[in-house]
Amino acid sequence: MLETALKDQLRTIFAPLDSRYTFLIRLNPRHENRNELIELLEDVASCSEKINYRLEEGEGLEFELLKNEQKTRIKFRGIPNGHEFTSLLLAILNSDGKGKNIPDGNLQKRIAALKGPIRLTTYVSLTCTNCPDVVQALNLMAILNDNIEHEMVDGAINQAEVEALHIQGVPSVYADGKLIHIGRGEFGELLEKLEATYGSENTGQEIPEKKYDVLIVGGGPAGSSAAIYSARKGLKVAIIAERIGGQVKETVGIENLISIPYTTGSQLADNLRTHLQHYPIDLFEHRKVEKMEHTGKEKILSVTGGEKFVAPAIIIATGASWRRLNVPGETDYIGKGVAFCPHCDGPFYKGKHVAVIGGGNSGIEAAIDLAGICSKVTVFEFLEELKADQVLQEKAKSLPNVEILVNSQTTEVVGDKEKVTGIRTKDRTTGNERLFPLDGIFVQIGLAANSSAFKEIVATNRLEEIIIDAHCRTDIPGIYAAGDVSTVPYKQIIISMGEGAKAALSAFEDRIKGVLD
């Protein structure tokens, strides 16, 4: 199953293993995927003397990972290939205390403090690019807290179970049978949800403030650029971010980053991290800023989990998130027919009728992708004409199963309490309302600035973008903003990189002039 070149890579990856690992496989002898799972795990085990497998008879198709014959509390109900192959490899490495994704000490303390027992189940699709992040995060939590168990379930192999739960979006995370998360999720976000659901033991330890010359909030193109430029000036710099790469990680293909004809969002995020690690920049990932204060010339950032960071200069580069419709029914049916990622959730709608809300590049690209899966795709655009690039419009209009309706305002998501059954729209020209029966809705209406933690301190516009001048300065001395969270026109990766550099240089100039003293 695994190619020779990949096996050679695995031998190198597994060479430092200290403990012994066993895939304890439980299989129904008549399961149609039995041989495929055995072949995959047999190939992986052949790459290290520290890894083996053992076969037992069971009711379905599953295996759990043992470390020195003891349970790691990690289980896979499915065949972890595709995007989930990395989750299998990291489960082994992380159990051995290795891997670049292992969280820092403060996050480990928060995980260890979670009250148990906690049993987590994550339903995935092997084509989903967001699922591995969630699976790997929860596997890590199981490794770091003896009271947590986690299993990955492949929805394609366990279809009856998925249908019984009315799952229409992945990843879907259940905690002791209760749905607690759907869709893309960051490590810190998942940890917060578990803390809210189960509570934490109070350690009673006070966390000391961390002081820097410059703090950058956000790890996307703007934040990474700002950190590198600040570090090159010899300043003590830290990044506080939910994830390195930011929104970029959700971009499948990037073809307009000058001098790089093609890359992916995931690859660009990895490259940003590698570049950051060339400098003495402290990375505090999986953090969410709850509030910002400024007393005199000191700015204080309070982060979920109790940490506080202090600096005379703050560069806000928190980017933007998918905008929602904010109409009746939308929130009720997220994961049950309302989706935001056509790549992850599109396969659930094979042969069905779906809507795409939004006629910009992301909306029309989604319509083109979904047209190859769904029986029909109807695009609803609020304005009187599409905003997407002409080449995308022409492609969409050439597809026989794509219908495009402009001047259409979405007014309600309709469902039967278990799943979406339709969408109600209003024609903005005539005022007539119409109900369209359909099976799913993909919302692609652009981005909203992630400024909520800062808008009580710095000025924002009606779109809640942080208002900046030509030098990325806000109305508060020592506070700067860069990239998609700001009022800079044209939300593009290359522009965000330039704005991050500009913000760093402005902060350094203000430091020299005594503005920050």
Short mmCIF file of N, CA and C in Angstrom, two decimals, residues 413-473:
data_model
loop_
_atom_site.label_atom_id
_atom_site.label_comp_id
_atom_site.label_asym_id
_atom_site.label_seq_id
_atom_site.Cartn_x
_atom_site.Cartn_y
_atom_site.Cartn_z
N VAL A 413 -33.14 30.33 6.69
CA VAL A 413 -32.77 28.94 6.45
C VAL A 413 -33.90 28.08 7.02
N VAL A 414 -34.45 27.19 6.20
CA VAL A 414 -35.61 26.40 6.58
C VAL A 414 -35.20 24.95 6.80
N GLY A 415 -35.73 24.32 7.85
CA GLY A 415 -35.41 22.92 8.13
C GLY A 415 -36.52 22.23 8.86
N ASP A 416 -36.31 20.92 9.10
CA ASP A 416 -37.33 20.11 9.79
C ASP A 416 -36.88 19.74 11.20
N LYS A 417 -36.00 20.55 11.78
CA LYS A 417 -35.41 20.39 13.12
C LYS A 417 -34.24 19.41 13.15
N GLU A 418 -34.12 18.59 12.10
CA GLU A 418 -32.98 17.67 12.02
C GLU A 418 -32.00 18.06 10.93
N LYS A 419 -32.50 18.65 9.84
CA LYS A 419 -31.64 19.01 8.72
C LYS A 419 -32.30 20.12 7.91
N VAL A 420 -31.48 20.76 7.06
CA VAL A 420 -31.98 21.80 6.17
C VAL A 420 -32.89 21.19 5.11
N THR A 421 -34.00 21.88 4.85
CA THR A 421 -34.90 21.43 3.78
C THR A 421 -35.08 22.49 2.70
N GLY A 422 -34.62 23.72 2.98
CA GLY A 422 -34.79 24.77 1.97
C GLY A 422 -34.23 26.10 2.41
N ILE A 423 -34.37 27.07 1.53
CA ILE A 423 -33.91 28.43 1.82
C ILE A 423 -34.94 29.41 1.28
N ARG A 424 -35.18 30.44 2.07
CA ARG A 424 -36.15 31.47 1.66
C ARG A 424 -35.38 32.72 1.23
N THR A 425 -35.72 33.25 0.06
CA THR A 425 -35.04 34.43 -0.46
C THR A 425 -36.05 35.48 -0.90
N LYS A 426 -35.53 36.72 -1.04
CA LYS A 426 -36.36 37.82 -1.53
C LYS A 426 -35.69 38.44 -2.74
N ASP A 427 -36.46 38.60 -3.80
CA ASP A 427 -35.96 39.28 -5.00
C ASP A 427 -35.86 40.77 -4.70
N ARG A 428 -34.67 41.34 -4.72
CA ARG A 428 -34.47 42.73 -4.34
C ARG A 428 -35.03 43.71 -5.37
N THR A 429 -35.37 43.22 -6.56
CA THR A 429 -35.97 44.08 -7.58
C THR A 429 -37.48 44.16 -7.43
N THR A 430 -38.12 42.99 -7.27
CA THR A 430 -39.58 42.95 -7.20
C THR A 430 -40.11 42.89 -5.76
N GLY A 431 -39.27 42.46 -4.83
CA GLY A 431 -39.73 42.28 -3.46
C GLY A 431 -40.41 40.95 -3.21
N ASN A 432 -40.53 40.13 -4.24
CA ASN A 432 -41.21 38.83 -4.09
C ASN A 432 -40.33 37.86 -3.31
N GLU A 433 -40.96 37.08 -2.42
CA GLU A 433 -40.25 36.06 -1.66
C GLU A 433 -40.52 34.69 -2.27
N ARG A 434 -39.53 33.80 -2.11
CA ARG A 434 -39.66 32.47 -2.70
C ARG A 434 -38.94 31.46 -1.82
N LEU A 435 -39.51 30.28 -1.69
CA LEU A 435 -38.90 29.19 -0.94
C LEU A 435 -38.31 28.18 -1.93
N PHE A 436 -37.02 27.93 -1.81
CA PHE A 436 -36.33 26.96 -2.67
C PHE A 436 -36.09 25.68 -1.86
N PRO A 437 -36.75 24.57 -2.20
CA PRO A 437 -36.44 23.30 -1.53
C PRO A 437 -35.04 22.84 -1.95
N LEU A 438 -34.20 22.49 -0.99
CA LEU A 438 -32.85 21.98 -1.28
C LEU A 438 -32.29 21.26 -0.06
N ASP A 439 -31.09 20.73 -0.20
CA ASP A 439 -30.53 19.85 0.83
C ASP A 439 -29.40 20.46 1.64
N GLY A 440 -28.75 21.49 1.11
CA GLY A 440 -27.61 22.06 1.82
C GLY A 440 -27.33 23.48 1.37
N ILE A 441 -26.65 24.24 2.24
CA ILE A 441 -26.36 25.64 1.97
C ILE A 441 -24.90 25.90 2.33
N PHE A 442 -24.12 26.40 1.36
CA PHE A 442 -22.72 26.75 1.59
C PHE A 442 -22.61 28.27 1.59
N VAL A 443 -22.24 28.82 2.74
CA VAL A 443 -22.17 30.28 2.91
C VAL A 443 -20.77 30.75 2.51
N GLN A 444 -20.72 31.62 1.51
CA GLN A 444 -19.45 32.13 0.97
C GLN A 444 -19.58 33.63 0.71
N ILE A 445 -19.80 34.40 1.78
CA ILE A 445 -20.08 35.84 1.61
C ILE A 445 -18.96 36.72 2.14
N GLY A 446 -17.76 36.18 2.13
CA GLY A 446 -16.63 37.02 2.50
C GLY A 446 -16.25 36.90 3.96
N LEU A 447 -15.46 37.87 4.41
CA LEU A 447 -14.85 37.80 5.73
C LEU A 447 -15.24 38.98 6.61
N ALA A 448 -15.19 38.75 7.91
CA ALA A 448 -15.44 39.79 8.91
C ALA A 448 -14.19 39.96 9.77
N ALA A 449 -13.81 41.19 10.05
CA ALA A 449 -12.59 41.48 10.81
C ALA A 449 -12.66 40.91 12.22
N ASN A 450 -11.57 40.29 12.67
CA ASN A 450 -11.47 39.74 14.02
C ASN A 450 -10.98 40.81 14.99
N SER A 451 -11.83 41.76 15.28
CA SER A 451 -11.42 42.92 16.09
C SER A 451 -12.14 43.02 17.42
N SER A 452 -12.94 42.02 17.78
CA SER A 452 -13.82 42.15 18.95
C SER A 452 -13.06 42.42 20.25
N ALA A 453 -11.86 41.87 20.40
CA ALA A 453 -11.11 42.05 21.66
C ALA A 453 -10.49 43.45 21.76
N PHE A 454 -10.53 44.23 20.68
CA PHE A 454 -9.81 45.50 20.65
C PHE A 454 -10.69 46.72 20.36
N LYS A 455 -11.93 46.48 19.92
CA LYS A 455 -12.73 47.60 19.43
C LYS A 455 -13.19 48.56 20.52
N GLU A 456 -13.05 48.16 21.80
CA GLU A 456 -13.36 49.09 22.88
C GLU A 456 -12.18 50.02 23.17
N ILE A 457 -11.01 49.70 22.62
CA ILE A 457 -9.80 50.49 22.85
C ILE A 457 -9.46 51.37 21.66
N VAL A 458 -9.45 50.77 20.47
CA VAL A 458 -9.08 51.51 19.25
C VAL A 458 -10.31 51.76 18.40
N ALA A 459 -10.22 52.77 17.55
CA ALA A 459 -11.36 53.14 16.70
C ALA A 459 -11.53 52.12 15.57
N THR A 460 -12.80 51.80 15.27
CA THR A 460 -13.13 50.90 14.16
C THR A 460 -14.18 51.56 13.28
N ASN A 461 -14.33 51.06 12.05
CA ASN A 461 -15.36 51.59 11.17
C ASN A 461 -16.64 50.75 11.30
N ARG A 462 -17.61 50.97 10.45
CA ARG A 462 -18.90 50.26 10.55
C ARG A 462 -18.75 48.77 10.29
N LEU A 463 -17.68 48.37 9.58
CA LEU A 463 -17.41 46.96 9.33
C LEU A 463 -16.57 46.35 10.44
N GLU A 464 -16.30 47.15 11.49
CA GLU A 464 -15.49 46.74 12.64
C GLU A 464 -14.04 46.47 12.27
N GLU A 465 -13.60 47.04 11.15
CA GLU A 465 -12.18 47.03 10.81
C GLU A 465 -11.48 48.12 11.63
N ILE A 466 -10.27 47.84 12.07
CA ILE A 466 -9.53 48.82 12.86
C ILE A 466 -9.01 49.93 11.94
N ILE A 467 -9.31 51.15 12.30
CA ILE A 467 -8.93 52.29 11.45
C ILE A 467 -7.45 52.60 11.64
N ILE A 468 -6.72 52.65 10.52
CA ILE A 468 -5.30 52.95 10.57
C ILE A 468 -4.96 54.07 9.59
N ASP A 469 -3.79 54.70 9.81
CA ASP A 469 -3.31 55.68 8.85
C ASP A 469 -2.37 54.97 7.86
N ALA A 470 -1.67 55.74 7.06
CA ALA A 470 -0.81 55.17 6.03
C ALA A 470 0.38 54.42 6.62
N HIS A 471 0.63 54.61 7.93
CA HIS A 471 1.76 53.95 8.59
C HIS A 471 1.30 52.82 9.53
N CYS A 472 0.06 52.41 9.42
CA CYS A 472 -0.53 51.33 10.24
C CYS A 472 -0.73 51.75 11.69
N ARG A 473 -0.69 53.05 11.98
CA ARG A 473 -0.93 53.52 13.35
C ARG A 473 -2.44 53.65 13.59
#
